[in-house]
Every structure is written in C-alpha cells, then in structure tokens.
Protein backbone atom coordinates (compact mmCIF):
# COMPACT_ATOMS: atom_id res chain seq x y z
CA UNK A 1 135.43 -114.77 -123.44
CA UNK A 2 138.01 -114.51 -121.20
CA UNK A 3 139.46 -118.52 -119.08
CA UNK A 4 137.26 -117.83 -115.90
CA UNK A 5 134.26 -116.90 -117.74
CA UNK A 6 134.75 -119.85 -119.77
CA UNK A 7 135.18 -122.02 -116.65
CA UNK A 8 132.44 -120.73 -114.92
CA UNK A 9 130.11 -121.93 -117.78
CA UNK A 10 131.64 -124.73 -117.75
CA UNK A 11 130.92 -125.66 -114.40
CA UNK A 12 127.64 -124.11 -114.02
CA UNK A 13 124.96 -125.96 -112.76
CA UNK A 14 122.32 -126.61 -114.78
CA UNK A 15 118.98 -125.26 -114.41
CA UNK A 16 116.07 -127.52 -115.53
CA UNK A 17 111.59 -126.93 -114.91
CA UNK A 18 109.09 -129.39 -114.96
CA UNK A 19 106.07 -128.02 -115.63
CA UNK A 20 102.65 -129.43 -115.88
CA UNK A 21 99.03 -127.76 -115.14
CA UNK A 22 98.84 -127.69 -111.50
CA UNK A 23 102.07 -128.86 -109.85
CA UNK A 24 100.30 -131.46 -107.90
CA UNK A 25 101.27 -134.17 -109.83
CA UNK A 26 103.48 -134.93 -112.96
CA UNK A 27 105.95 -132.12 -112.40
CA UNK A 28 106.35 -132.90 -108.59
CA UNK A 29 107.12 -136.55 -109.46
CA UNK A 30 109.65 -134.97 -112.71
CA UNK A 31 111.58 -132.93 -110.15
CA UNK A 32 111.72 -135.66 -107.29
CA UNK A 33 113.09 -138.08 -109.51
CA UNK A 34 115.65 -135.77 -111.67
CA UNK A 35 116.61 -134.19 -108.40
CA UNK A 36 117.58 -137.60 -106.73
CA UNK A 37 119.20 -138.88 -109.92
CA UNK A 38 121.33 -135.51 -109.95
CA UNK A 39 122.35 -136.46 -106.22
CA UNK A 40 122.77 -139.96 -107.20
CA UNK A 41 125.69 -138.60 -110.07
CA UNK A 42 127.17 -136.23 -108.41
CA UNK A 43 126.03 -133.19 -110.00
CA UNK A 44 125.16 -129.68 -109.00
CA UNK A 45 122.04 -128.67 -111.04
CA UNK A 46 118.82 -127.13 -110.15
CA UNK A 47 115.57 -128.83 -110.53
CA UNK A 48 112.27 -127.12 -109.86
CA UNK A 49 108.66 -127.44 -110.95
CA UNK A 50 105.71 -125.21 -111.52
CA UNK A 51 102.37 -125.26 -113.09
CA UNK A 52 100.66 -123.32 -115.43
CA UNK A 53 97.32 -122.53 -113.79
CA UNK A 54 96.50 -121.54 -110.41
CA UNK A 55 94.36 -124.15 -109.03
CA UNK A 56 96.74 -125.90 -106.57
CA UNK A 57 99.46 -122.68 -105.43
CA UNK A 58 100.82 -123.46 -102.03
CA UNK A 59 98.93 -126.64 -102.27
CA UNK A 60 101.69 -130.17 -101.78
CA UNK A 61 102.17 -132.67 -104.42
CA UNK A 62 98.88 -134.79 -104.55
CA UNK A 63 98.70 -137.54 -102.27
CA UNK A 64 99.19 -140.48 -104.47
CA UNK A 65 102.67 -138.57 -106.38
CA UNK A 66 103.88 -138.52 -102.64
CA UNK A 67 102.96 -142.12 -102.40
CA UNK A 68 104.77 -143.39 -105.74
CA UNK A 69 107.63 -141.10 -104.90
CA UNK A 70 107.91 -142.93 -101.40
CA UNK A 71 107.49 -146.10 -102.64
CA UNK A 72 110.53 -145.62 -105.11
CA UNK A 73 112.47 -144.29 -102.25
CA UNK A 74 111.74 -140.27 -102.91
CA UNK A 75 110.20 -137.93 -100.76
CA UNK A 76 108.70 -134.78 -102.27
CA UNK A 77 106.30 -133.91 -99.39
CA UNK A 78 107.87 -130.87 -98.64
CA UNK A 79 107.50 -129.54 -102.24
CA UNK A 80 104.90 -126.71 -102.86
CA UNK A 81 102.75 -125.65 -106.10
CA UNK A 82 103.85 -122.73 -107.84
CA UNK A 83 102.27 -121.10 -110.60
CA UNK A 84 104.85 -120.63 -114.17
CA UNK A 85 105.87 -117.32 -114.43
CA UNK A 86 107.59 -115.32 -118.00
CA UNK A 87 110.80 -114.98 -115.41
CA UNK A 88 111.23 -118.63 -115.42
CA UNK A 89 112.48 -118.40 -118.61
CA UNK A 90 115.61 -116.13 -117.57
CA UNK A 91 115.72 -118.53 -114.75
CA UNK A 92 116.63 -121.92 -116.42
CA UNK A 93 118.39 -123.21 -119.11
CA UNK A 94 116.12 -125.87 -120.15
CA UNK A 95 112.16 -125.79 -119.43
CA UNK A 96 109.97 -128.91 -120.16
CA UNK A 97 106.46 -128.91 -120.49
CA UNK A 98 104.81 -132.33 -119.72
CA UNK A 99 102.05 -132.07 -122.28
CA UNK A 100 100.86 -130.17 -125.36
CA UNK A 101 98.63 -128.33 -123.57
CA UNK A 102 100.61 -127.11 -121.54
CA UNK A 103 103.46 -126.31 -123.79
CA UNK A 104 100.56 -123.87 -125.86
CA UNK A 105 100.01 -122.35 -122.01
CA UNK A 106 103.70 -121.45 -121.63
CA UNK A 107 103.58 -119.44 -125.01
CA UNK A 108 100.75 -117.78 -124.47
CA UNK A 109 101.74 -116.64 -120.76
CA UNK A 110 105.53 -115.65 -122.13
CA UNK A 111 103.95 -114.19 -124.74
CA UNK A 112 107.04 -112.84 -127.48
CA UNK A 113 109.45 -114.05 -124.80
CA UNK A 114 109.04 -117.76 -125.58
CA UNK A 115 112.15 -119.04 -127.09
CA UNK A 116 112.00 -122.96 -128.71
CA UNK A 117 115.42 -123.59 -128.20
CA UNK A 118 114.50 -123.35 -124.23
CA UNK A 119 111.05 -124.88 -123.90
CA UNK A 120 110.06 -128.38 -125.37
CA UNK A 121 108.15 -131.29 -124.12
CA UNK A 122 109.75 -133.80 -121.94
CA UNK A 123 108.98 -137.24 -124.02
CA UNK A 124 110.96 -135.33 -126.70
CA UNK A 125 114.48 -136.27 -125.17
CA UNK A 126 112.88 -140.14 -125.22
CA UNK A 127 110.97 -139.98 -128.33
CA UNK A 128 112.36 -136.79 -130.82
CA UNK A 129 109.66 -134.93 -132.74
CA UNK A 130 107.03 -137.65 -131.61
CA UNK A 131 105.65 -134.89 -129.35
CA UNK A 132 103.88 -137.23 -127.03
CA UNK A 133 102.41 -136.10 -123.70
CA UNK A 134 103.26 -137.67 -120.32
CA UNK A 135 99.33 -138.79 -118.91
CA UNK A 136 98.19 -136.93 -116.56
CA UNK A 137 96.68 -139.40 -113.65
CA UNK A 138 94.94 -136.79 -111.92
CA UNK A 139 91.64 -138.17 -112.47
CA UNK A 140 92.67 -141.89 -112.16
CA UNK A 141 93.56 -143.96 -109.68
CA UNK A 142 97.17 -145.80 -108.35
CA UNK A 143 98.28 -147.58 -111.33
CA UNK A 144 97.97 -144.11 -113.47
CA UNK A 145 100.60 -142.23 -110.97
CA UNK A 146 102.76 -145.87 -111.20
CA UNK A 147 102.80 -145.24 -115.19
CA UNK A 148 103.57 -141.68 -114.91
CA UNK A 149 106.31 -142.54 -112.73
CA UNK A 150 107.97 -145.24 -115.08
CA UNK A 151 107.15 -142.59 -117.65
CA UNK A 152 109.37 -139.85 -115.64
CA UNK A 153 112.20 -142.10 -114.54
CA UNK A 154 113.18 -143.25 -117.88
CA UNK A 155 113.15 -140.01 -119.54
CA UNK A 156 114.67 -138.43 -116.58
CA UNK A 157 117.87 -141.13 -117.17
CA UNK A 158 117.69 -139.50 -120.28
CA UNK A 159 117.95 -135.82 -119.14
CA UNK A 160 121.36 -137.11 -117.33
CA UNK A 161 123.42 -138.55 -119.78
CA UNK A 162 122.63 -135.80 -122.49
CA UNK A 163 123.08 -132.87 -120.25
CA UNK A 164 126.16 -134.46 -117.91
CA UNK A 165 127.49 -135.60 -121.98
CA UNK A 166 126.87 -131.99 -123.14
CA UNK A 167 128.88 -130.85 -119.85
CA UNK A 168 131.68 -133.07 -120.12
CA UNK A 169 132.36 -132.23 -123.72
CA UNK A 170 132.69 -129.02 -123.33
C-alpha cells in the first residue's frame, strides 16, 4: 500500500447503518443521535438508516421519534424511510441491526453476501455477545420511544469512542 493510500484510509470517514423493520422509528432515532454526536466530535462519518420491510418507504420518522428527538435537541423530520438493500453492504463499513429479527432479515435479503464481521446488533458494542434487542415502541406509547432513546444514546457514546479510538490508533 503505497503513503496516500494509506492516508486516505486513514482519514476516511466512516460509514455506519441503523437498521430496524420500518425506518419509522428505532433507526431514525439511531442515526439522529450518532449523527449529532459525530457533529458534536468533530468527525466526518456517514450515518444513515434503513429498514428491512417495505411498509413505511418515503414515509418520515414516526411522530413520537420526531418528538423524543426534539425534545433532546435533534431534529430528524426531514429523514425518509428506505427499504435495506444487498448494496448497503458495499456501502458501509459497519451495519447494525437493532433486533434479532431483523438481523435474520438482513441475511436472508443479502443472501451469500452477508459478511459477520460487517453486520451485528447494536446492544452488542454495550453488552458483547448478550445479543439483546433495542424495544421496538411502535405499538406503545411516549415513555417506550423515551426508553428507546436512552437505549440509543448510550450505545451510540459507545459507537464514538471505539470507532474515533480505532481511528486514532491507526
């Protein structure tokens, strides 16, 4: 590899997707939150989101992830639903599924593209190998996007320091 390949990896930005089932909810309030904590540090990485079905495509974040995001001083109203596609995975560096569920719906749509080392669930980087799923509030009512958010932002501090660590190291 020759010095400005080496320092263009370096300083690449990262490339990290939330994804959940619909893209109303969890992932739009994981991408607000790691995109504003990215600002907040300085860095240049990309944060999207998508979902794995095609209920909500084109549709904004649900109307009570844009009111937790507000209230914590984030505004992801202009974010859109898209559905998870296999080229996501050429796309970003690091994809994060939000639950079990939807982790077995990224292998089956990537099919014998799916690569580990790329795609794990978020509460990993919290809680290794505990596997746990962040809740999905969909069906509940304020307090179940307010837990979700706590949920996001801590892990989300996490994503930070190991991938600005993992930078800086390098």
């Amino acid at each position: 590899m020759t010095n400005s390949l080496r320092e263009l990896t370096i300083f690449a930005a990262m490339r990290i997707l939330m994804v959940c089932l619909g893209n109303i909810c969890r992932s739009p309030l994981a991408e607000g939150i790691l995109q504003e904590k990215v600002k907040k540090a300085g860095l240049h990485w990309v944060v999207d989101s998508a979902g794995t079905n095609h209920y909500h495509t084109g549709d904004a974040p649900h109307p009570l992830s844009q009111k937790i995001a507000l209230i914590n001083g984030i505004d992801i109203s202009q974010q859109r639903a898209r559905r998870f596609t296999t080229e996501d995975l050429t796309q970003f560096d690091k994809i994060y599924a939000l639950a079990g569920d939807v982790l077995n719906d990224i292998q089956r749509i990537t099919g014998n593209k799916f690569d580990s080392a790329k795609v794990d669930l978020l509460l990993n980087e919290q809680y290794p190998g505990k596997n746990l799923d962040v809740p999905d509030p969909y069906y509940g009512g304020e307090p179940d996007f307010h837990e979700v958010y706590e949920l996001l932002d801590e892990v989300c501090d996490q994503l930070i320091l190991k991938y600005q660590n993992n930078n800086a190291a390098k």
